[in-house]
XYZ file of N, CA, C and O in Angstrom:
756
model
N -24.351 -17.284 -74.240
C -23.662 -17.731 -73.045
C -23.090 -16.498 -72.323
O -22.421 -15.682 -72.932
N -23.342 -16.368 -71.017
C -22.836 -15.203 -70.291
C -21.309 -15.259 -70.159
O -20.714 -16.330 -70.131
N -20.724 -14.064 -70.073
C -19.272 -13.984 -69.893
C -18.909 -14.438 -68.485
O -19.663 -14.203 -67.530
N -17.747 -15.068 -68.330
C -17.322 -15.439 -66.969
C -16.999 -14.178 -66.160
O -16.547 -13.177 -66.707
N -17.248 -14.240 -64.888
C -16.979 -13.094 -64.021
C -15.476 -12.951 -63.808
O -14.786 -13.923 -63.512
N -15.004 -11.748 -63.980
C -13.586 -11.495 -63.752
C -13.291 -11.280 -62.274
O -12.170 -11.475 -61.838
N -14.285 -10.879 -61.525
C -14.179 -10.718 -60.073
C -15.350 -11.435 -59.422
O -16.495 -11.263 -59.836
N -15.050 -12.222 -58.406
C -16.144 -12.856 -57.666
C -16.891 -11.774 -56.887
O -16.371 -10.678 -56.659
N -18.107 -12.101 -56.472
C -18.862 -11.157 -55.648
C -18.082 -10.820 -54.376
O -18.065 -9.665 -53.943
N -17.434 -11.837 -53.783
C -16.686 -11.605 -52.549
C -15.538 -10.634 -52.776
O -15.320 -9.716 -51.978
N -14.787 -10.822 -53.873
C -13.681 -9.908 -54.178
C -14.202 -8.486 -54.402
O -13.623 -7.518 -53.908
N -15.266 -8.384 -55.139
C -15.839 -7.079 -55.438
C -16.356 -6.406 -54.165
O -16.089 -5.226 -53.915
N -17.060 -7.149 -53.341
C -17.588 -6.575 -52.103
C -16.473 -6.172 -51.146
O -16.593 -5.171 -50.429
N -15.372 -6.920 -51.156
C -14.223 -6.526 -50.337
C -13.623 -5.211 -50.831
O -13.190 -4.377 -50.031
N -13.622 -5.000 -52.146
C -13.157 -3.720 -52.689
C -14.079 -2.587 -52.264
O -13.616 -1.507 -51.871
N -15.376 -2.835 -52.349
C -16.344 -1.820 -51.940
C -16.176 -1.524 -50.451
O -16.184 -0.356 -50.040
N -15.979 -2.555 -49.651
C -15.796 -2.354 -48.213
C -14.540 -1.531 -47.935
O -14.556 -0.649 -47.075
N -13.470 -1.790 -48.656
C -12.262 -0.989 -48.499
C -12.529 0.476 -48.807
O -12.064 1.372 -48.092
N -13.291 0.720 -49.861
C -13.664 2.084 -50.226
C -14.517 2.724 -49.130
O -14.294 3.872 -48.735
N -15.490 1.982 -48.634
C -16.382 2.494 -47.589
C -15.587 2.841 -46.331
O -15.808 3.887 -45.716
N -14.641 1.982 -45.958
C -13.839 2.268 -44.764
C -12.909 3.459 -44.981
O -12.662 4.226 -44.053
N -12.413 3.607 -46.187
C -11.474 4.707 -46.466
C -12.171 6.049 -46.651
O -11.670 7.082 -46.199
N -13.330 6.035 -47.323
C -13.945 7.305 -47.716
C -15.395 7.477 -47.258
O -16.019 8.489 -47.559
N -15.936 6.473 -46.592
C -17.311 6.567 -46.118
C -18.295 5.935 -47.083
O -18.006 5.762 -48.268
N -19.472 5.575 -46.591
C -20.484 4.904 -47.406
C -20.944 5.695 -48.623
O -21.254 5.110 -49.660
N -20.971 7.008 -48.527
C -21.442 7.814 -49.651
C -20.516 7.718 -50.858
O -20.930 7.997 -51.981
N -19.270 7.323 -50.635
C -18.308 7.201 -51.743
C -18.570 5.977 -52.617
O -18.059 5.890 -53.732
N -19.378 5.044 -52.130
C -19.607 3.787 -52.849
C -20.659 3.964 -53.948
O -21.742 3.401 -53.901
N -20.318 4.742 -54.955
C -21.197 4.911 -56.115
C -20.797 3.892 -57.184
O -19.682 3.357 -57.155
N -21.680 3.633 -58.129
C -21.343 2.722 -59.225
C -20.117 3.234 -59.992
O -19.251 2.455 -60.372
N -20.046 4.543 -60.190
C -18.921 5.113 -60.928
C -17.591 4.887 -60.230
O -16.608 4.472 -60.849
N -17.554 5.142 -58.931
C -16.321 4.961 -58.171
C -15.946 3.493 -58.078
O -14.781 3.125 -58.247
N -16.920 2.642 -57.828
C -16.638 1.205 -57.738
C -16.193 0.668 -59.099
O -15.303 -0.184 -59.175
N -16.762 1.188 -60.171
C -16.322 0.781 -61.515
C -14.842 1.123 -61.709
O -14.065 0.306 -62.230
N -14.436 2.304 -61.258
C -13.031 2.716 -61.406
C -12.085 1.823 -60.621
O -11.039 1.428 -61.131
N -12.425 1.504 -59.378
C -11.495 0.709 -58.559
C -11.510 -0.779 -58.907
O -10.530 -1.469 -58.679
N -12.618 -1.235 -59.491
C -12.741 -2.668 -59.782
C -12.383 -3.022 -61.226
O -12.092 -4.177 -61.525
N -12.448 -2.035 -62.101
C -12.224 -2.322 -63.517
C -13.456 -2.855 -64.224
O -13.413 -3.183 -65.404
N -14.571 -2.942 -63.507
C -15.824 -3.392 -64.108
C -16.592 -2.172 -64.610
O -16.407 -1.063 -64.118
N -17.470 -2.385 -65.538
C -18.279 -1.275 -66.040
C -19.430 -0.995 -65.075
O -19.856 -1.878 -64.314
N -19.917 0.225 -65.134
C -21.068 0.593 -64.317
C -22.269 -0.279 -64.616
O -23.014 -0.668 -63.710
N -22.463 -0.621 -65.895
C -23.619 -1.452 -66.244
C -23.481 -2.864 -65.668
O -24.483 -3.472 -65.276
N -22.262 -3.362 -65.558
C -22.055 -4.670 -64.928
C -22.442 -4.611 -63.455
O -23.071 -5.536 -62.931
N -22.080 -3.519 -62.808
C -22.428 -3.357 -61.394
C -23.933 -3.249 -61.205
O -24.489 -3.824 -60.264
N -24.587 -2.540 -62.107
C -26.051 -2.436 -62.049
C -26.674 -3.814 -62.230
O -27.635 -4.170 -61.526
N -26.133 -4.621 -63.154
C -26.670 -5.971 -63.357
C -26.500 -6.817 -62.099
O -27.375 -7.609 -61.755
N -25.370 -6.675 -61.417
C -25.114 -7.487 -60.225
C -25.962 -7.056 -59.027
O -26.416 -7.893 -58.262
N -26.122 -5.740 -58.860
C -26.731 -5.254 -57.615
C -28.057 -4.524 -57.792
O -28.818 -4.414 -56.840
N -28.310 -3.992 -58.950
C -29.555 -3.260 -59.181
C -29.472 -1.802 -58.794
O -29.696 -0.922 -59.603
N -29.148 -1.545 -57.528
C -29.082 -0.164 -57.040
C -27.836 0.027 -56.183
O -27.266 -0.946 -55.668
N -27.487 1.286 -55.997
C -26.367 1.613 -55.118
C -26.662 1.130 -53.695
O -25.794 0.582 -53.011
N -27.900 1.321 -53.255
C -28.291 0.890 -51.902
C -28.132 -0.619 -51.738
O -27.676 -1.089 -50.691
N -28.488 -1.378 -52.754
C -28.347 -2.836 -52.687
C -26.876 -3.235 -52.661
O -26.499 -4.189 -51.966
N -26.044 -2.510 -53.412
C -24.608 -2.794 -53.404
C -24.029 -2.503 -52.018
O -23.247 -3.296 -51.484
N -24.416 -1.379 -51.424
C -23.925 -1.023 -50.102
C -24.396 -2.039 -49.064
O -23.621 -2.470 -48.211
N -25.649 -2.442 -49.150
C -26.173 -3.446 -48.211
C -25.408 -4.758 -48.349
O -25.008 -5.358 -47.341
N -25.167 -5.202 -49.581
C -24.411 -6.440 -49.803
C -23.006 -6.321 -49.226
O -22.491 -7.260 -48.602
N -22.392 -5.175 -49.406
C -21.062 -4.915 -48.868
C -21.069 -5.007 -47.344
O -20.204 -5.656 -46.742
N -22.034 -4.376 -46.714
C -22.082 -4.365 -45.257
C -22.512 -5.714 -44.687
O -22.053 -6.102 -43.607
N -23.342 -6.455 -45.405
C -23.653 -7.826 -44.974
C -22.404 -8.703 -45.044
O -22.176 -9.555 -44.177
N -21.591 -8.481 -46.061
C -20.305 -9.196 -46.165
C -19.418 -8.829 -44.976
O -18.754 -9.691 -44.397
N -19.399 -7.569 -44.601
C -18.617 -7.151 -43.439
C -19.118 -7.852 -42.172
O -18.317 -8.302 -41.342
N -20.441 -7.962 -42.030
C -20.991 -8.675 -40.873
C -20.603 -10.144 -40.910
O -20.292 -10.738 -39.862
N -20.619 -10.759 -42.089
C -20.194 -12.161 -42.202
C -18.761 -12.321 -41.701
O -18.450 -13.254 -40.948
N -17.891 -11.422 -42.133
C -16.489 -11.488 -41.723
C -16.349 -11.265 -40.218
O -15.586 -11.964 -39.547
N -17.101 -10.311 -39.666
C -17.035 -10.056 -38.232
C -17.579 -11.242 -37.439
O -17.008 -11.626 -36.414
N -18.657 -11.837 -37.906
C -19.201 -13.022 -37.233
C -18.180 -14.160 -37.220
O -18.020 -14.849 -36.208
N -17.480 -14.361 -38.339
C -16.467 -15.425 -38.398
C -15.309 -15.132 -37.447
O -14.840 -16.025 -36.734
N -14.840 -13.894 -37.417
C -13.745 -13.522 -36.520
C -14.172 -13.640 -35.061
O -13.423 -14.122 -34.212
N -15.384 -13.229 -34.758
C -15.899 -13.333 -33.398
C -15.986 -14.801 -32.980
O -15.546 -15.164 -31.878
N -16.518 -15.653 -33.847
C -16.620 -17.084 -33.536
C -15.232 -17.690 -33.324
O -15.034 -18.496 -32.404
N -14.268 -17.286 -34.138
C -12.903 -17.796 -33.997
C -12.343 -17.413 -32.633
O -11.765 -18.236 -31.928
N -12.532 -16.159 -32.242
C -12.009 -15.716 -30.954
C -12.749 -16.351 -29.785
O -12.148 -16.676 -28.766
N -14.041 -16.553 -29.920
C -14.827 -17.161 -28.841
C -14.404 -18.607 -28.614
O -14.390 -19.078 -27.472
N -14.030 -19.323 -29.677
C -13.627 -20.731 -29.534
C -12.469 -20.907 -28.561
O -12.400 -21.911 -27.865
N -11.564 -19.961 -28.537
C -10.392 -20.095 -27.661
C -10.492 -19.196 -26.427
O -9.490 -18.932 -25.770
N -11.694 -18.756 -26.108
C -11.893 -17.807 -25.015
C -11.774 -18.496 -23.658
O -12.579 -19.366 -23.330
N -10.773 -18.115 -22.863
C -10.702 -18.677 -21.507
C -11.850 -18.140 -20.660
O -12.281 -16.998 -20.836
N -12.331 -18.948 -19.771
C -13.448 -18.533 -18.920
C -12.905 -17.801 -17.700
O -12.989 -18.283 -16.568
N -12.365 -16.626 -17.984
C -11.795 -15.759 -16.956
C -12.123 -14.312 -17.323
O -12.377 -14.014 -18.496
N -12.083 -13.417 -16.346
C -12.259 -12.003 -16.689
C -11.228 -11.524 -17.718
O -11.568 -10.758 -18.621
N -10.000 -11.988 -17.596
C -8.970 -11.582 -18.564
C -9.313 -12.099 -19.962
O -9.047 -11.430 -20.957
N -9.937 -13.279 -20.046
C -10.389 -13.789 -21.343
C -11.424 -12.878 -21.966
O -11.386 -12.600 -23.168
N -12.356 -12.388 -21.153
C -13.378 -11.449 -21.646
C -12.724 -10.171 -22.152
O -13.067 -9.656 -23.230
N -11.767 -9.662 -21.388
C -11.058 -8.444 -21.792
C -10.303 -8.680 -23.094
O -10.336 -7.846 -24.007
N -9.631 -9.814 -23.200
C -8.876 -10.119 -24.419
C -9.778 -10.209 -25.643
O -9.403 -9.760 -26.731
N -10.962 -10.773 -25.474
C -11.911 -10.867 -26.594
C -12.274 -9.468 -27.095
O -12.173 -9.183 -28.292
N -12.673 -8.606 -26.199
C -13.118 -7.272 -26.610
C -11.951 -6.407 -27.089
O -12.097 -5.647 -28.049
N -10.800 -6.548 -26.469
C -9.628 -5.804 -26.945
C -9.242 -6.284 -28.344
O -8.908 -5.471 -29.216
N -9.319 -7.584 -28.572
C -9.007 -8.123 -29.897
C -9.972 -7.629 -30.957
O -9.565 -7.298 -32.078
N -11.238 -7.543 -30.615
C -12.228 -7.039 -31.566
C -12.080 -5.535 -31.790
O -12.568 -5.011 -32.790
N -11.398 -4.853 -30.898
C -11.204 -3.406 -31.026
C -10.154 -3.040 -32.064
O -10.119 -1.904 -32.524
N -9.299 -3.969 -32.424
C -8.194 -3.670 -33.348
C -8.674 -3.070 -34.661
O -7.978 -2.270 -35.263
N -9.835 -3.471 -35.121
C -10.336 -3.003 -36.415
C -11.014 -1.635 -36.348
O -11.528 -1.164 -37.355
N -11.013 -1.001 -35.193
C -11.669 0.299 -35.065
C -10.786 1.453 -35.533
O -11.231 2.579 -35.574
N -9.540 1.166 -35.869
C -8.657 2.203 -36.391
C -7.536 2.544 -35.439
O -7.574 2.216 -34.258
N -6.543 3.234 -35.999
C -5.366 3.610 -35.222
C -5.438 5.034 -34.696
O -4.590 5.449 -33.928
N -6.427 5.776 -35.154
C -6.535 7.168 -34.735
C -8.004 7.569 -34.712
O -8.874 6.836 -35.170
N -8.242 8.748 -34.144
C -9.621 9.209 -33.983
C -10.324 9.388 -35.326
O -11.524 9.109 -35.451
N -9.595 9.819 -36.350
C -10.216 10.022 -37.665
C -10.689 8.689 -38.260
O -11.784 8.611 -38.822
N -9.883 7.640 -38.130
C -10.299 6.317 -38.629
C -11.520 5.815 -37.874
O -12.435 5.237 -38.462
N -11.506 6.024 -36.563
C -12.649 5.615 -35.756
C -13.908 6.356 -36.200
O -14.982 5.766 -36.338
N -13.777 7.655 -36.456
C -14.925 8.459 -36.886
C -15.482 7.963 -38.217
O -16.703 7.920 -38.406
N -14.608 7.575 -39.142
C -15.070 7.020 -40.418
C -15.880 5.743 -40.178
O -16.882 5.490 -40.848
N -15.442 4.945 -39.212
C -16.179 3.731 -38.877
C -17.574 4.020 -38.355
O -18.500 3.227 -38.542
N -17.745 5.159 -37.705
C -19.074 5.528 -37.212
C -20.040 5.785 -38.365
O -21.248 5.591 -38.213
N -19.510 6.199 -39.531
C -20.381 6.362 -40.700
C -20.923 5.009 -41.161
O -22.060 4.915 -41.627
N -20.115 3.967 -41.018
C -20.585 2.622 -41.351
C -21.643 2.200 -40.340
O -22.675 1.636 -40.714
N -21.400 2.492 -39.070
C -22.387 2.178 -38.033
C -23.714 2.864 -38.331
O -24.788 2.283 -38.153
N -23.650 4.092 -38.817
C -24.877 4.811 -39.191
C -25.678 3.998 -40.205
O -26.900 3.879 -40.088
N -25.004 3.439 -41.192
C -25.696 2.627 -42.198
C -26.294 1.374 -41.575
O -27.401 0.965 -41.911
N -25.559 0.762 -40.637
C -26.069 -0.428 -39.953
C -27.340 -0.107 -39.172
O -28.263 -0.917 -39.109
N -27.389 1.062 -38.573
C -28.560 1.446 -37.778
C -29.750 1.831 -38.641
O -30.898 1.697 -38.217
N -29.499 2.282 -39.852
C -30.580 2.694 -40.760
C -31.290 1.524 -41.422
O -32.458 1.617 -41.757
N -30.585 0.447 -41.652
C -31.097 -0.679 -42.442
C -31.554 -1.803 -41.506
O -30.758 -2.309 -40.718
N -32.815 -2.219 -41.588
C -33.313 -3.248 -40.663
C -32.530 -4.566 -40.716
O -32.301 -5.186 -39.668
N -32.109 -5.001 -41.895
C -31.359 -6.262 -41.997
C -29.993 -6.126 -41.327
O -29.541 -7.045 -40.630
N -29.347 -5.002 -41.517
C -28.040 -4.774 -40.903
C -28.183 -4.579 -39.399
O -27.366 -5.084 -38.609
N -29.221 -3.884 -38.987
C -29.489 -3.686 -37.563
C -29.717 -5.039 -36.879
O -29.231 -5.277 -35.766
N -30.424 -5.933 -37.544
C -30.677 -7.267 -36.985
C -29.368 -8.047 -36.837
O -29.187 -8.780 -35.856
N -28.468 -7.891 -37.792
C -27.164 -8.553 -37.690
C -26.403 -8.035 -36.476
O -25.774 -8.806 -35.748
N -26.448 -6.732 -36.256
C -25.777 -6.156 -35.096
C -26.373 -6.660 -33.791
O -25.650 -6.992 -32.853
N -27.686 -6.743 -33.733
C -28.349 -7.234 -32.520
C -27.976 -8.689 -32.248
O -27.694 -9.057 -31.102
N -27.946 -9.512 -33.281
C -27.578 -10.928 -33.114
C -26.124 -11.058 -32.663
O -25.803 -11.878 -31.792
N -25.250 -10.242 -33.242
C -23.838 -10.253 -32.854
C -23.701 -9.883 -31.378
O -22.953 -10.522 -30.633
N -24.435 -8.871 -30.940
C -24.390 -8.463 -29.542
C -24.843 -9.575 -28.605
O -24.232 -9.786 -27.545
N -25.874 -10.299 -28.991
C -26.347 -11.413 -28.154
C -25.313 -12.525 -28.087
O -25.091 -13.122 -27.021
N -24.678 -12.820 -29.203
C -23.619 -13.839 -29.227
C -22.468 -13.432 -28.318
O -21.964 -14.240 -27.524
N -22.042 -12.180 -28.440
C -20.951 -11.686 -27.593
C -21.334 -11.702 -26.119
O -20.550 -12.134 -25.267
N -22.530 -11.222 -25.795
C -22.964 -11.172 -24.398
C -22.990 -12.565 -23.783
O -22.540 -12.760 -22.644
N -23.475 -13.553 -24.522
C -23.518 -14.930 -24.007
C -22.104 -15.466 -23.781
O -21.834 -16.111 -22.755
N -21.203 -15.215 -24.721
C -19.817 -15.673 -24.571
C -19.152 -14.983 -23.381
O -18.411 -15.614 -22.614
N -19.425 -13.705 -23.218
C -18.839 -12.968 -22.098
C -19.422 -13.446 -20.767
O -18.693 -13.566 -19.777
N -20.716 -13.742 -20.731
C -21.318 -14.295 -19.509
C -20.625 -15.604 -19.124
O -20.323 -15.824 -17.948
N -20.371 -16.463 -20.117
C -19.661 -17.723 -19.837
C -18.254 -17.437 -19.315
O -17.806 -18.035 -18.337
N -17.569 -16.531 -19.954
C -16.202 -16.207 -19.579
C -16.124 -15.605 -18.180
O -15.179 -15.851 -17.439
N -17.123 -14.838 -17.819
C -17.141 -14.164 -16.518
C -17.853 -14.981 -15.440
O -17.995 -14.525 -14.307
N -18.340 -16.176 -15.799
C -19.048 -17.005 -14.831
C -20.364 -16.400 -14.399
O -20.806 -16.597 -13.268
N -21.019 -15.658 -15.309
C -22.245 -14.942 -14.948
C -23.491 -15.535 -15.591
O -24.530 -14.894 -15.609
N -23.404 -16.760 -16.102
C -24.579 -17.358 -16.737
C -25.698 -17.513 -15.722
O -25.497 -18.001 -14.628
N -26.890 -17.065 -16.094
C -28.057 -17.180 -15.230
C -28.079 -16.175 -14.095
O -28.944 -16.231 -13.242
N -27.109 -15.289 -14.070
C -27.043 -14.271 -13.011
C -27.320 -12.917 -13.653
O -28.026 -12.821 -14.635
N -26.725 -11.888 -13.096
C -26.886 -10.555 -13.673
C -26.316 -10.557 -15.093
O -25.388 -11.303 -15.384
N -26.851 -9.733 -15.954
C -26.388 -9.719 -17.354
C -25.041 -8.994 -17.498
O -24.936 -7.951 -18.126
N -23.998 -9.549 -16.879
C -22.695 -8.903 -16.886
C -22.116 -8.813 -18.299
O -21.462 -7.834 -18.634
N -22.378 -9.815 -19.134
C -21.884 -9.777 -20.513
C -22.412 -8.560 -21.253
O -21.663 -7.855 -21.923
N -23.693 -8.307 -21.126
C -24.294 -7.142 -21.788
C -23.759 -5.837 -21.192
O -23.510 -4.871 -21.914
N -23.545 -5.819 -19.885
C -23.009 -4.618 -19.244
C -21.588 -4.315 -19.707
O -21.242 -3.160 -19.966
N -20.758 -5.346 -19.822
C -19.382 -5.095 -20.260
C -19.356 -4.710 -21.744
O -18.511 -3.925 -22.168
N -20.306 -5.224 -22.523
C -20.413 -4.783 -23.921
C -20.734 -3.293 -23.993
O -20.153 -2.557 -24.807
N -21.638 -2.853 -23.162
C -21.979 -1.423 -23.130
C -20.780 -0.596 -22.687
O -20.494 0.466 -23.258
N -20.072 -1.080 -21.693
C -18.871 -0.382 -21.229
C -17.823 -0.332 -22.343
O -17.184 0.697 -22.557
N -17.659 -1.427 -23.064
C -16.702 -1.505 -24.171
C -17.027 -0.459 -25.236
O -16.151 0.300 -25.652
N -18.290 -0.411 -25.650
C -18.658 0.550 -26.688
C -18.480 1.986 -26.191
O -18.033 2.853 -26.949
N -18.783 2.221 -24.943
C -18.570 3.551 -24.381
C -17.099 3.921 -24.325
O -16.719 5.053 -24.647
N -16.248 2.985 -23.940
C -14.825 3.339 -23.861
C -14.236 3.535 -25.255
O -13.321 4.351 -25.428
N -14.777 2.871 -26.279
C -14.327 3.148 -27.656
C -14.647 4.595 -28.025
O -13.824 5.298 -28.623
N -15.828 5.029 -27.647
C -16.223 6.411 -27.928
C -15.319 7.400 -27.196
O -14.839 8.368 -27.790
N -15.050 7.153 -25.914
C -14.200 8.071 -25.151
C -12.778 8.072 -25.684
O -12.129 9.115 -25.699
N -12.288 6.931 -26.153
C -10.964 6.896 -26.774
C -10.947 7.805 -28.005
O -9.954 8.483 -28.258
N -12.051 7.858 -28.744
C -12.129 8.729 -29.911
C -11.950 10.197 -29.557
O -11.382 10.969 -30.334
N -12.395 10.603 -28.371
C -12.214 11.985 -27.926
C -10.802 12.244 -27.419
O -10.281 13.343 -27.555
N -10.208 11.220 -26.800
C -8.854 11.353 -26.245
C -8.008 10.157 -26.661
O -7.737 9.273 -25.859
N -7.595 10.123 -27.914
C -6.879 8.941 -28.422
C -5.434 8.863 -27.928
O -4.477 9.053 -28.679
N -5.289 8.580 -26.652
C -3.966 8.424 -26.048
C -3.573 6.945 -26.110
O -4.236 6.113 -25.534
N -2.509 6.634 -26.810
C -2.074 5.249 -26.921
C -2.955 4.470 -27.877
O -3.840 5.013 -28.538
N -2.720 3.182 -27.926
C -3.488 2.339 -28.848
C -4.888 2.096 -28.305
O -5.108 2.074 -27.084
N -5.802 1.893 -29.208
C -7.181 1.635 -28.801
C -7.264 0.338 -27.999
O -8.007 0.235 -27.024
N -6.450 -0.638 -28.382
C -6.465 -1.927 -27.685
C -6.000 -1.774 -26.232
O -6.624 -2.310 -25.310
N -4.933 -1.022 -26.003
C -4.449 -0.800 -24.636
C -5.471 -0.017 -23.816
O -5.690 -0.300 -22.636
N -6.092 0.966 -24.439
C -7.110 1.779 -23.761
C -8.292 0.899 -23.337
O -8.763 0.973 -22.196
N -8.748 0.044 -24.244
C -9.866 -0.854 -23.947
C -9.506 -1.782 -22.790
O -10.299 -1.960 -21.857
N -8.319 -2.350 -22.839
C -7.905 -3.254 -21.760
C -7.942 -2.544 -20.403
O -8.478 -3.086 -19.423
N -7.363 -1.362 -20.327
C -7.310 -0.638 -19.061
C -8.713 -0.282 -18.567
O -9.033 -0.454 -17.377
N -9.552 0.217 -19.459
C -10.910 0.616 -19.072
C -11.737 -0.590 -18.602
O -12.474 -0.498 -17.613
N -11.620 -1.711 -19.307
C -12.425 -2.880 -18.941
C -11.922 -3.520 -17.650
O -12.736 -4.023 -16.857
N -10.610 -3.505 -17.435
C -10.098 -4.012 -16.158
C -10.651 -3.181 -15.005
O -11.089 -3.727 -13.990
N -10.622 -1.868 -15.168
C -11.144 -0.990 -14.120
C -12.639 -1.240 -13.887
O -13.102 -1.293 -12.744
N -13.386 -1.422 -14.962
C -14.819 -1.698 -14.846
C -15.062 -2.992 -14.069
O -15.859 -3.023 -13.125
N -14.360 -4.065 -14.449
C -14.577 -5.353 -13.781
C -14.134 -5.312 -12.318
O -14.783 -5.923 -11.462
N -13.067 -4.591 -12.030
C -12.646 -4.441 -10.627
C -13.705 -3.692 -9.834
O -14.001 -4.043 -8.691
N -14.304 -2.696 -10.446
C -15.326 -1.902 -9.759
C -16.584 -2.723 -9.503
O -17.128 -2.687 -8.387
N -17.048 -3.482 -10.466
C -18.276 -4.261 -10.258
C -18.030 -5.455 -9.343
O -18.965 -5.974 -8.754
N -16.783 -5.878 -9.187
C -16.471 -7.006 -8.302
C -16.411 -6.582 -6.840
O -16.486 -7.435 -5.961
N -16.287 -5.273 -6.589
C -16.203 -4.795 -5.207
C -17.562 -4.961 -4.530
O -18.599 -4.641 -5.133
N -17.555 -5.409 -3.290
C -18.836 -5.530 -2.577
C -19.450 -4.150 -2.353
O -18.748 -3.178 -2.142
N -20.762 -4.119 -2.409
C -21.483 -2.865 -2.162
C -21.346 -2.492 -0.686
O -21.416 -3.348 0.181
N -21.150 -1.208 -0.446
C -21.091 -0.744 0.942
C -22.437 -0.148 1.317
O -23.109 0.478 0.496
N -22.831 -0.355 2.547
C -24.129 0.174 2.996
C -23.948 1.195 4.084
O -22.996 1.370 4.693
C-alpha cells in the first residue's frame, strides 16, 4: 500500500512557484525543492520524472491561478474605459514592487515562451483578456482595441521596469489613461 502524501501536488507546486519567483526557474532543482518541502529527492522524481516536468507543472499551476484571477476580475468588469484600466492595473499587482522583482518575473516569462504548452496558455489568456477589454471599451466587432491596449499595457510594464517611479499599479493606470485619451482623439487631416 502506498504511503499517504504529506503534501498535495497543489501545495508542493505552490512551494516550487514561490521558489521560482524568488530565485528564478533555474533554482527549481529536485535538491532545492526537497529542502524546502521536506520531501526526498526520490519522491519528487516519482511525482514528476524530470526537473523540466516539475517546472512545467509549476508554471501550468501558475497559469491556472492567473486564469482564475482573470475570470474573477472580468466578472465584475464595468463596460467602461475605466473598467478596462482597472482590470489591467489589478493584474499588474503581481509584477512586483520594484524593478528587480519585475526582472525576476521576466525569467518566468522566458520559460513560458520556450515551452509550447505554456506559450499556448499565454496566447489563450491574451485572447480572453482582449475580448473582455473589447466588451469593456465598446469595441466589439470594430478595431481590435482590446489587443492594442494589451500591447500598450505590456509595454508600459517594461518601461516601468526601467524607471520604477511610484507603484506599478499607479504607473499602469496613468499610462493606459493617456493611451485611451490619445486613441479617442479624432484624427486630424
